[in-house]
CSV table of C-alpha atoms in Angstrom, one decimal:
chain,number,residue,atom,x,y,z
B,1,UNK,CA,147.3,33.9,138.6
B,2,UNK,CA,149.8,36.7,138.1
B,3,UNK,CA,152.7,37.4,140.0
B,4,UNK,CA,153.5,41.2,140.7
B,5,UNK,CA,156.9,42.5,142.3
B,6,UNK,CA,155.8,46.0,143.2
B,7,UNK,CA,159.0,48.4,143.4
B,8,UNK,CA,159.3,52.0,143.7
B,9,UNK,CA,161.5,52.3,140.6
B,10,UNK,CA,161.2,49.2,138.0
B,11,UNK,CA,164.3,50.3,135.9
B,12,UNK,CA,166.3,49.9,139.0
B,13,UNK,CA,165.1,46.4,139.6
B,14,UNK,CA,168.1,43.9,139.7
B,15,UNK,CA,166.5,40.3,139.4
B,16,UNK,CA,165.3,38.4,136.7
B,17,UNK,CA,162.8,35.9,137.9
B,18,UNK,CA,161.1,33.6,135.5
B,19,UNK,CA,157.2,34.3,135.6
B,20,UNK,CA,157.3,37.5,137.4
B,21,UNK,CA,155.8,41.0,136.3
B,22,UNK,CA,157.8,44.0,137.7
B,23,UNK,CA,155.5,47.0,138.3
B,24,UNK,CA,156.0,50.7,139.6
B,25,UNK,CA,154.2,51.4,142.8
B,26,UNK,CA,152.6,54.8,141.7
B,27,UNK,CA,151.4,52.9,138.3
B,28,UNK,CA,149.9,50.1,140.7
B,29,UNK,CA,148.1,52.5,142.6
B,30,UNK,CA,146.5,54.7,140.0
B,31,UNK,CA,146.5,52.9,136.8
B,32,UNK,CA,143.1,51.2,135.5
B,33,UNK,CA,145.1,48.1,134.5
B,34,UNK,CA,145.7,47.0,137.9
B,35,UNK,CA,142.7,48.5,139.3
B,36,UNK,CA,140.6,46.4,137.1
B,37,UNK,CA,143.1,43.1,137.3
B,38,UNK,CA,141.0,40.4,139.3
B,39,UNK,CA,143.5,37.7,140.1
B,40,UNK,CA,147.2,38.6,141.4
B,41,UNK,CA,149.7,37.8,143.8
B,42,UNK,CA,151.5,41.0,144.9
B,43,UNK,CA,154.9,41.2,146.4
B,44,UNK,CA,155.2,44.8,147.8
B,45,UNK,CA,159.0,45.5,147.8
B,46,UNK,CA,158.9,49.2,148.0
B,47,UNK,CA,161.7,51.0,150.2
B,48,UNK,CA,159.0,52.4,152.8
B,49,UNK,CA,156.1,51.0,154.5
B,50,UNK,CA,155.4,54.0,156.7
B,51,UNK,CA,151.9,54.8,157.3
B,52,UNK,CA,150.2,56.1,154.4
B,53,UNK,CA,153.4,56.0,152.3
B,54,UNK,CA,153.2,54.8,148.9
B,55,UNK,CA,154.3,51.3,150.3
B,56,UNK,CA,151.2,51.3,152.9
B,57,UNK,CA,148.8,51.9,150.0
B,58,UNK,CA,150.3,49.1,147.7
B,59,UNK,CA,149.6,46.6,150.4
B,60,UNK,CA,146.4,48.2,151.2
B,61,UNK,CA,144.8,48.4,147.9
B,62,UNK,CA,146.2,44.9,147.0
B,63,UNK,CA,143.9,43.8,149.8
B,64,UNK,CA,141.0,45.7,148.5
B,65,UNK,CA,141.1,44.4,145.3
B,66,UNK,CA,141.9,40.8,146.4
B,67,UNK,CA,145.2,40.8,145.2
B,68,UNK,CA,146.8,39.0,147.9
B,69,UNK,CA,149.8,41.2,149.1
B,70,UNK,CA,153.0,40.2,151.0
B,71,UNK,CA,153.6,41.6,153.1
B,72,UNK,CA,150.2,42.1,154.1
B,73,UNK,CA,148.8,45.3,156.0
B,74,UNK,CA,148.9,43.5,159.1
B,75,UNK,CA,152.4,42.1,158.9
B,76,UNK,CA,153.6,45.6,158.3
B,77,UNK,CA,152.1,46.9,161.4
B,78,UNK,CA,153.1,43.8,163.4
B,79,UNK,CA,156.8,44.5,162.7
B,80,UNK,CA,156.7,48.0,163.5
B,81,UNK,CA,155.5,47.0,167.0
B,82,UNK,CA,158.2,46.8,169.5
B,83,UNK,CA,155.5,44.6,171.4
B,84,UNK,CA,155.6,42.1,168.6
B,85,UNK,CA,159.4,42.1,168.1
B,86,UNK,CA,159.7,41.3,172.2
B,87,UNK,CA,157.1,38.5,172.1
B,88,UNK,CA,158.8,37.0,169.0
B,89,UNK,CA,162.1,36.9,170.5
B,90,UNK,CA,160.5,35.3,173.8
B,91,UNK,CA,158.7,32.7,171.8
B,92,UNK,CA,162.0,31.8,169.9
B,93,UNK,CA,164.3,32.1,172.7
B,94,UNK,CA,165.7,28.7,173.0
B,95,UNK,CA,165.8,28.5,169.3
B,96,UNK,CA,167.7,32.0,168.8
B,97,UNK,CA,170.2,30.5,171.4
B,98,UNK,CA,171.1,27.3,169.6
B,99,UNK,CA,171.1,29.0,166.2
B,100,UNK,CA,173.5,31.9,167.1
B,101,UNK,CA,174.9,30.5,170.2
B,102,UNK,CA,178.5,29.8,168.2
B,103,UNK,CA,178.8,33.4,167.1
B,104,UNK,CA,181.4,35.5,168.4
B,105,UNK,CA,180.4,38.9,167.7
B,106,UNK,CA,177.6,40.9,169.8
B,107,UNK,CA,175.4,41.8,167.1
B,108,UNK,CA,173.9,39.6,164.0
B,109,UNK,CA,172.0,40.5,160.8
B,110,UNK,CA,169.8,37.6,159.4
B,111,UNK,CA,168.5,38.1,155.8
B,112,UNK,CA,165.5,36.1,155.4
B,113,UNK,CA,164.4,35.7,151.5
B,114,UNK,CA,161.2,33.8,150.9
B,115,UNK,CA,161.6,32.1,154.2
B,116,UNK,CA,165.2,31.1,153.5
B,117,UNK,CA,168.6,32.1,154.6
B,118,UNK,CA,171.9,31.2,152.9
B,119,UNK,CA,173.2,29.5,155.9
B,120,UNK,CA,171.5,26.1,156.5
B,121,UNK,CA,172.4,26.3,160.2
B,122,UNK,CA,170.0,29.3,160.4
B,123,UNK,CA,167.4,27.5,158.4
B,124,UNK,CA,164.6,26.8,160.9
B,125,UNK,CA,165.0,30.6,162.9
B,126,UNK,CA,164.5,31.8,159.5
B,127,UNK,CA,161.5,29.6,158.7
B,128,UNK,CA,160.0,30.7,162.3
B,129,UNK,CA,160.8,34.1,162.0
B,130,UNK,CA,158.9,34.1,158.2
B,131,UNK,CA,156.1,32.5,159.9
B,132,UNK,CA,155.6,35.3,162.3
B,133,UNK,CA,155.9,38.1,159.6
B,134,UNK,CA,155.4,36.7,156.3
B,135,UNK,CA,157.1,38.9,153.9
B,136,UNK,CA,159.0,38.1,150.9
B,137,UNK,CA,162.1,40.0,151.9
B,138,UNK,CA,163.0,40.2,155.5
B,139,UNK,CA,166.0,41.3,157.7
B,140,UNK,CA,166.2,40.4,161.4
B,141,UNK,CA,168.7,41.8,163.8
B,142,UNK,CA,170.0,40.4,167.0
B,143,UNK,CA,172.1,41.6,169.6
B,144,UNK,CA,174.0,39.7,172.5
B,145,UNK,CA,173.7,40.9,175.9
B,146,UNK,CA,173.5,38.6,178.5
B,147,UNK,CA,171.9,36.3,175.8
B,148,UNK,CA,170.8,36.7,172.3
B,149,UNK,CA,167.7,38.9,171.7
B,150,UNK,CA,165.7,39.9,168.8
B,151,UNK,CA,165.5,43.3,168.5
B,152,UNK,CA,164.1,44.2,165.1
B,153,UNK,CA,162.2,42.2,162.5
B,154,UNK,CA,161.4,44.2,159.2
B,155,UNK,CA,160.2,43.8,155.5
B,156,UNK,CA,163.1,45.1,153.3
B,157,UNK,CA,163.3,46.5,149.6
B,158,UNK,CA,164.7,45.0,146.8
B,159,UNK,CA,167.5,47.4,146.5
B,160,UNK,CA,168.6,46.2,150.0
B,161,UNK,CA,169.5,43.0,148.8
B,162,UNK,CA,173.4,42.5,148.5
B,163,UNK,CA,174.6,41.7,145.0
B,164,UNK,CA,176.2,38.5,146.3
B,165,UNK,CA,172.8,37.1,147.6
B,166,UNK,CA,170.9,37.9,143.9
B,167,UNK,CA,171.6,34.4,142.8
B,168,UNK,CA,170.1,33.0,145.9
B,169,UNK,CA,167.2,35.0,146.0
B,170,UNK,CA,166.3,34.1,142.2
B,171,UNK,CA,166.6,30.3,143.2
B,172,UNK,CA,164.4,30.7,146.3
B,173,UNK,CA,162.1,32.7,144.6
B,174,UNK,CA,161.6,30.2,142.2
B,175,UNK,CA,161.1,27.2,144.5
B,176,UNK,CA,158.9,29.5,146.6
B,177,UNK,CA,156.7,30.0,143.6
B,178,UNK,CA,156.7,26.3,142.5
B,179,UNK,CA,155.2,25.3,145.9
B,180,UNK,CA,158.4,24.7,147.9
B,181,UNK,CA,157.8,26.8,151.0
B,182,UNK,CA,159.1,27.0,154.3
B,183,UNK,CA,156.4,25.0,157.0
B,184,UNK,CA,154.2,26.8,159.4
B,185,UNK,CA,152.8,25.6,162.6
B,186,UNK,CA,149.7,26.2,164.6
B,187,UNK,CA,149.6,28.1,168.2
B,188,UNK,CA,147.9,26.4,171.0
B,189,UNK,CA,144.9,27.7,172.8
B,190,UNK,CA,143.7,28.2,176.5
B,191,UNK,CA,140.6,29.1,178.9
B,192,UNK,CA,137.4,30.7,179.4
B,193,UNK,CA,137.9,34.2,180.5
B,194,UNK,CA,136.9,37.4,178.7
B,195,UNK,CA,138.8,40.8,178.9
B,196,UNK,CA,136.7,43.8,177.7
B,197,UNK,CA,139.0,46.8,176.7
B,198,UNK,CA,137.8,50.0,177.9
B,199,UNK,CA,139.4,53.6,178.2
B,200,UNK,CA,137.9,54.9,181.2
B,201,UNK,CA,139.3,58.8,180.2
B,202,UNK,CA,137.5,58.7,176.6
B,203,UNK,CA,135.0,61.2,176.3
B,204,UNK,CA,132.8,59.3,173.8
B,205,UNK,CA,133.5,55.3,174.2
B,206,UNK,CA,131.8,52.8,171.8
B,207,UNK,CA,129.7,51.7,174.8
B,208,UNK,CA,128.1,53.7,177.6
B,209,UNK,CA,128.3,52.5,181.3
B,210,UNK,CA,124.8,50.7,180.8
B,211,UNK,CA,125.7,48.8,177.8
B,212,UNK,CA,129.0,47.7,179.4
B,213,UNK,CA,127.2,46.4,182.4
B,214,UNK,CA,125.1,44.2,180.1
B,215,UNK,CA,127.8,43.0,178.1
B,216,UNK,CA,129.4,41.8,181.4
B,217,UNK,CA,126.3,40.2,182.6
B,218,UNK,CA,125.6,38.4,179.3
B,219,UNK,CA,129.3,37.1,179.4
B,220,UNK,CA,128.5,35.4,182.6
B,221,UNK,CA,125.2,34.0,181.2
B,222,UNK,CA,126.9,32.1,178.6
B,223,UNK,CA,129.9,31.0,180.8
B,224,UNK,CA,132.8,33.6,180.8
B,225,UNK,CA,134.3,35.0,183.4
B,226,UNK,CA,134.3,38.9,182.3
B,227,UNK,CA,136.9,41.5,183.3
B,228,UNK,CA,137.4,44.9,182.4
B,229,UNK,CA,140.9,45.9,181.5
B,230,UNK,CA,142.8,49.0,180.4
B,231,UNK,CA,145.7,49.7,178.3
B,232,UNK,CA,148.1,49.3,181.5
B,233,UNK,CA,146.9,45.5,181.3
B,234,UNK,CA,148.8,44.9,178.0
B,235,UNK,CA,150.7,42.2,179.5
B,236,UNK,CA,148.0,40.4,180.9
B,237,UNK,CA,146.7,39.5,177.3
B,238,UNK,CA,147.9,36.1,177.8
B,239,UNK,CA,145.8,35.1,180.8
B,240,UNK,CA,142.4,35.3,178.8
B,241,UNK,CA,140.7,33.4,176.1
B,242,UNK,CA,138.7,36.1,174.5
B,243,UNK,CA,139.2,40.1,174.1
B,244,UNK,CA,136.5,42.6,173.4
B,245,UNK,CA,137.6,45.9,172.4
B,246,UNK,CA,135.2,48.6,173.5
B,247,UNK,CA,137.4,51.5,173.2
B,248,UNK,CA,137.6,53.3,169.9
B,249,UNK,CA,140.2,51.8,167.8
B,250,UNK,CA,142.8,52.9,165.7
B,251,UNK,CA,146.0,51.7,163.7
B,252,UNK,CA,148.6,53.6,165.3
B,253,UNK,CA,147.1,53.2,168.7
B,254,UNK,CA,147.2,51.1,171.9
B,255,UNK,CA,144.0,49.3,170.6
B,256,UNK,CA,145.5,48.1,167.7
B,257,UNK,CA,148.7,46.6,169.6
B,258,UNK,CA,146.0,44.8,172.2
B,259,UNK,CA,144.4,43.1,169.0
B,260,UNK,CA,147.7,42.2,167.4
B,261,UNK,CA,149.1,40.6,170.8
B,262,UNK,CA,145.7,38.9,171.6
B,263,UNK,CA,145.4,37.1,168.2
B,264,UNK,CA,149.3,36.2,168.3
B,265,UNK,CA,148.3,34.3,172.0
B,266,UNK,CA,145.6,32.5,170.3
B,267,UNK,CA,142.7,34.3,171.8
B,268,UNK,CA,139.5,35.1,169.8
B,269,UNK,CA,139.5,39.0,169.3
B,270,UNK,CA,136.8,41.3,168.3
B,271,UNK,CA,137.9,43.5,166.6
B,272,UNK,CA,140.5,41.7,165.0
B,273,UNK,CA,143.4,43.2,163.6
B,274,UNK,CA,142.4,42.8,160.2
B,275,UNK,CA,139.0,44.2,160.7
B,276,UNK,CA,140.7,47.6,162.4
B,277,UNK,CA,143.1,47.8,159.4
B,278,UNK,CA,140.5,47.7,156.7
B,279,UNK,CA,137.8,49.6,158.3
B,280,UNK,CA,139.6,52.5,159.6
B,281,UNK,CA,141.0,53.4,155.9
B,282,UNK,CA,138.3,54.9,153.6
B,283,UNK,CA,140.6,54.7,150.6
B,284,UNK,CA,140.5,50.5,151.2
B,285,UNK,CA,136.9,50.7,151.7
B,286,UNK,CA,136.2,52.7,148.4
B,287,UNK,CA,138.2,50.3,146.4
B,288,UNK,CA,136.7,47.4,147.8
B,289,UNK,CA,133.1,48.6,147.3
B,290,UNK,CA,134.0,49.5,143.8
B,291,UNK,CA,135.3,45.8,143.2
B,292,UNK,CA,132.5,44.0,144.7
B,293,UNK,CA,130.0,46.3,142.5
B,294,UNK,CA,128.4,47.6,146.0
B,295,UNK,CA,126.7,51.0,145.1
B,296,UNK,CA,128.5,54.0,146.8
B,297,UNK,CA,128.5,57.7,146.4
B,298,UNK,CA,130.5,58.6,143.1
B,299,UNK,CA,133.8,58.3,144.2
B,300,UNK,CA,137.2,59.7,143.1
B,301,UNK,CA,140.6,58.2,145.1
B,302,UNK,CA,142.8,61.5,145.0
B,303,UNK,CA,146.4,61.6,144.8
B,304,UNK,CA,148.6,64.7,143.5
B,305,UNK,CA,148.2,63.9,139.7
B,306,UNK,CA,144.4,63.7,139.3
B,307,UNK,CA,143.5,66.6,141.6
B,308,UNK,CA,142.1,68.8,138.7
B,309,UNK,CA,139.7,66.4,137.6
B,310,UNK,CA,137.7,66.1,140.8
B,311,UNK,CA,135.4,69.0,140.1
B,312,UNK,CA,134.6,67.3,136.6
B,313,UNK,CA,133.8,64.0,137.9
B,314,UNK,CA,132.1,64.6,141.0
B,315,UNK,CA,130.6,68.5,140.8
B,316,UNK,CA,130.4,70.9,143.7
B,317,UNK,CA,129.7,70.6,146.3
B,318,UNK,CA,131.6,67.3,147.3
B,319,UNK,CA,132.9,65.7,150.2
B,320,UNK,CA,136.9,65.0,151.1
B,321,UNK,CA,137.8,62.3,153.4
B,322,UNK,CA,141.2,61.9,155.3
B,323,UNK,CA,141.8,57.9,155.0
B,324,UNK,CA,141.5,57.6,158.7
B,325,UNK,CA,138.6,59.8,159.4
B,326,UNK,CA,136.2,58.9,162.2
B,327,UNK,CA,133.1,60.5,164.2
B,328,UNK,CA,132.6,63.4,161.2
B,329,UNK,CA,136.4,64.5,162.0
B,330,UNK,CA,138.5,64.5,158.9
B,331,UNK,CA,135.5,64.5,156.7
B,332,UNK,CA,135.2,68.0,154.9
B,333,UNK,CA,132.3,69.4,152.6
B,334,UNK,CA,133.8,71.8,150.0
B,335,UNK,CA,131.8,74.1,148.1
B,336,UNK,CA,134.2,75.9,145.8
B,337,UNK,CA,137.2,74.8,143.3
B,338,UNK,CA,139.4,76.9,145.4
B,339,UNK,CA,138.1,75.4,148.8
B,340,UNK,CA,138.8,71.9,147.1
B,341,UNK,CA,142.3,72.9,146.0
B,342,UNK,CA,143.3,73.8,149.2
B,343,UNK,CA,141.6,70.9,151.2
B,344,UNK,CA,143.1,68.4,149.0
B,345,UNK,CA,146.4,69.8,149.5
B,346,UNK,CA,146.2,70.1,153.1
B,347,UNK,CA,145.1,66.3,153.4
B,348,UNK,CA,147.7,64.9,150.7
B,349,UNK,CA,150.3,66.7,153.0
B,350,UNK,CA,149.3,63.7,155.4
B,351,UNK,CA,148.6,60.7,153.2
B,352,UNK,CA,149.4,59.7,149.6
B,353,UNK,CA,145.8,59.1,148.8
B,354,UNK,CA,142.6,60.4,149.9
B,355,UNK,CA,138.8,59.9,148.8
B,356,UNK,CA,136.6,62.7,147.1
B,357,UNK,CA,132.7,61.5,146.9
B,358,UNK,CA,129.8,63.3,145.9
B,359,UNK,CA,127.7,65.1,148.4
B,360,UNK,CA,124.4,63.3,149.3
B,361,UNK,CA,122.1,65.3,151.4
B,362,UNK,CA,119.9,63.4,153.7
B,363,UNK,CA,117.6,63.5,156.8
B,364,UNK,CA,119.6,60.5,158.2
B,365,UNK,CA,122.0,57.6,157.8
B,366,UNK,CA,121.0,54.0,158.3
B,367,UNK,CA,123.4,52.0,160.3
B,368,UNK,CA,122.9,48.1,160.5
B,369,UNK,CA,124.9,46.6,163.3
B,370,UNK,CA,126.3,43.2,162.3
B,371,UNK,CA,127.9,40.1,164.1
B,372,UNK,CA,129.5,37.0,162.7
B,373,UNK,CA,127.6,37.6,159.4
B,374,UNK,CA,124.0,38.3,160.7
B,375,UNK,CA,122.0,41.5,161.2
B,376,UNK,CA,121.7,42.6,164.8
B,377,UNK,CA,120.0,45.8,164.7
B,378,UNK,CA,119.3,48.8,162.5
B,379,UNK,CA,119.2,52.5,163.7
B,380,UNK,CA,118.5,55.8,161.9
B,381,UNK,CA,121.3,58.3,163.1
B,382,UNK,CA,119.8,61.6,162.5
B,383,UNK,CA,121.7,64.6,161.4
B,384,UNK,CA,122.8,67.3,163.8
B,385,UNK,CA,120.5,70.4,164.1
B,386,UNK,CA,121.2,72.5,160.8
B,387,UNK,CA,124.3,70.5,160.0
B,388,UNK,CA,125.0,68.0,157.2
B,389,UNK,CA,126.6,65.4,159.7
B,390,UNK,CA,125.4,63.2,162.5
B,391,UNK,CA,128.0,65.0,164.6
B,392,UNK,CA,128.6,68.6,164.6
B,393,UNK,CA,131.9,70.0,166.3
B,394,UNK,CA,132.6,73.3,167.0
B,395,UNK,CA,135.8,75.7,167.0
B,396,UNK,CA,136.1,75.0,170.8
B,397,UNK,CA,135.7,71.6,170.7
B,398,UNK,CA,132.2,71.2,171.8
B,399,UNK,CA,130.0,68.8,169.9
B,400,UNK,CA,126.1,68.3,169.1
B,401,UNK,CA,124.8,65.1,168.0
B,402,UNK,CA,121.6,64.5,166.0
B,403,UNK,CA,118.9,61.8,167.4
B,404,UNK,CA,118.9,58.1,167.1
B,405,UNK,CA,116.1,55.6,166.8
B,406,UNK,CA,116.1,51.9,166.4
B,407,UNK,CA,113.7,49.7,164.4
B,408,UNK,CA,113.0,46.0,164.3
B,409,UNK,CA,115.0,44.1,161.5
B,410,UNK,CA,111.6,43.1,160.1
B,411,UNK,CA,110.6,47.0,159.8
B,412,UNK,CA,113.8,47.9,158.2
B,413,UNK,CA,114.0,48.4,154.4
B,414,UNK,CA,115.2,44.7,153.3
B,415,UNK,CA,117.7,46.2,150.6
B,416,UNK,CA,119.6,48.5,153.5
B,417,UNK,CA,120.2,45.1,155.3
B,418,UNK,CA,121.0,43.2,151.8
B,419,UNK,CA,123.7,45.8,151.1
B,420,UNK,CA,125.0,45.9,154.8
B,421,UNK,CA,125.5,42.1,154.7
B,422,UNK,CA,127.4,42.2,151.4
B,423,UNK,CA,129.7,45.1,152.5
B,424,UNK,CA,130.5,43.6,155.8
B,425,UNK,CA,131.2,40.1,154.7
B,426,UNK,CA,133.9,41.5,152.6
B,427,UNK,CA,135.5,43.0,155.7
B,428,UNK,CA,135.3,39.8,157.9
B,429,UNK,CA,133.0,37.9,160.3
B,430,UNK,CA,133.3,40.4,163.4
B,431,UNK,CA,131.3,42.9,164.6
B,432,UNK,CA,130.5,45.6,162.5
B,433,UNK,CA,128.4,48.9,161.8
B,434,UNK,CA,127.6,49.9,158.1
B,435,UNK,CA,126.5,53.0,157.4
B,436,UNK,CA,123.9,53.5,154.3
B,437,UNK,CA,122.5,56.6,153.2
B,438,UNK,CA,119.2,56.7,151.1
B,439,UNK,CA,118.9,59.2,148.3
B,440,UNK,CA,116.0,59.5,145.8
B,441,UNK,CA,114.8,56.2,146.4
B,442,UNK,CA,118.4,54.5,146.2
B,443,UNK,CA,120.6,53.4,148.8
B,444,UNK,CA,124.5,54.0,149.1
B,445,UNK,CA,127.0,52.4,151.2
B,446,UNK,CA,128.9,55.0,153.1
B,447,UNK,CA,131.4,53.0,155.3
B,448,UNK,CA,131.9,49.6,157.4
B,449,UNK,CA,132.8,50.7,160.7
B,450,UNK,CA,134.8,48.3,163.1
B,451,UNK,CA,133.8,48.9,166.9
B,452,UNK,CA,130.1,50.3,166.1
B,453,UNK,CA,128.6,52.3,169.0
B,454,UNK,CA,126.5,49.9,171.1
B,455,UNK,CA,124.8,52.3,174.0
B,456,UNK,CA,122.3,50.9,176.3
B,457,UNK,CA,118.9,52.7,175.5
B,458,UNK,CA,119.7,53.1,171.7
B,459,UNK,CA,121.0,50.3,169.7
B,460,UNK,CA,119.6,48.0,172.2
B,461,UNK,CA,116.2,49.4,172.4
B,462,UNK,CA,114.5,46.6,170.3
B,463,UNK,CA,116.6,43.4,171.3
B,464,UNK,CA,117.3,44.4,174.9
B,465,UNK,CA,119.4,41.8,176.5
B,466,UNK,CA,119.1,39.7,173.5
B,467,UNK,CA,121.6,41.8,171.8
B,468,UNK,CA,124.3,41.4,174.4
B,469,UNK,CA,123.8,37.6,174.5
B,470,UNK,CA,124.0,37.3,170.5
B,471,UNK,CA,127.4,39.0,170.8
B,472,UNK,CA,128.6,37.1,173.9
B,473,UNK,CA,127.4,33.6,172.3
B,474,UNK,CA,129.5,34.4,169.2
B,475,UNK,CA,132.4,34.6,171.5
B,476,UNK,CA,131.7,31.3,173.1
B,477,UNK,CA,131.2,29.6,170.0
B,478,UNK,CA,134.4,30.4,168.5
B,479,UNK,CA,136.5,30.0,171.6
B,480,UNK,CA,135.0,26.1,171.9
B,481,UNK,CA,136.0,26.0,168.2
B,482,UNK,CA,139.2,26.8,168.9
B,483,UNK,CA,139.5,24.6,171.9
B,484,UNK,CA,138.8,21.5,169.7
B,485,UNK,CA,141.1,22.5,167.0
B,486,UNK,CA,138.2,23.2,164.5
B,487,UNK,CA,139.3,26.8,163.4
């Protein structure tokens, strides 16, 4: 497996590590050599991991390409969360006090290189922090108030390594690649209680009241005590065994922080943080589908250097998507070259990469609901009246939706279900809704959604209560596996 160090400016890379290839970040994102590479370990050493920056996309697309990034996107998000840092400080409190207790200053910075620190007395603390945030280069900052506290834990870029540390980094990197890595530990697990996270003020929640009531009833049937919680209950997550998110998810959002915290506390989580990260970014999905050779509309990952090629590759009209577009928002149909240039510029002001796809007009989209790798329901979501999308938003914020109908699995096209399973299995084993278009007798995967809509009277109209029981039995099986220590 090839080992890649992806950096902003390869000419400024200060270290010579045997067996490592140094690659520029923009080259990694855009050049076919790296897009088509099949087996690689990518160490992302960019200066910034800010949302939708170059560094962010290096880790995102490395996952899409099957390249095993470090730090992963989940780690990047974890280290940006104050809640995660506070939780780490609490979990490691005794170790922090033992390791730093003899210091005279009121502030201390710990550099962690491939899980190691130069000072042996900090070896265990460095290893535990690396376990929490597995990134090749980390910097932890502590302050002493009444006692020592961890206040930040962040990946750092290569140019942040002091020159006097270069020799140590080369040595521990060589040991890391030889398999001599810091040990990791497993967390303990707990009880049979289910939290259902909802947002009472959300105008378009993923489940209506009828569905939520049926989820609660199904949970009790299989052996859970179910309780609805809101964003105000963040501090209570550890009281539960499992978390079911039924509020619309997003990466820079409290729902993602709930998923992170629940997973760190040892809960079964749906939607898990990895699924949220992958499904809410259209660039990731486009690369993933391409790598797996799953048919999608002709697609171009657009950046500032290839804007002029989009029309030639896709023809007009075409569809432009912001990476985090959802519910028909952030998705734009453009009919002219001038309109495309204008909209691409607007979208690239907010993200380094966006998605352009050929326009496939259809009367409806197929939606396949999947849980734990098994099909659950198949719907047809019809386009809004005189509109090219399922949901039509007007300038005042009002919306109109097309109708929906649900089919028995046996009555749905087998190819639709097969494609949906292949696409969702590449994301994970959670709860997903896969959207597929049918055009001229061929099927195209449009996207894989975490947190899919499940409304009473729509998605459950075939299976009825069986749909809710299937999902709750999935939670139960996972909790029991965790309690036995099988997962």
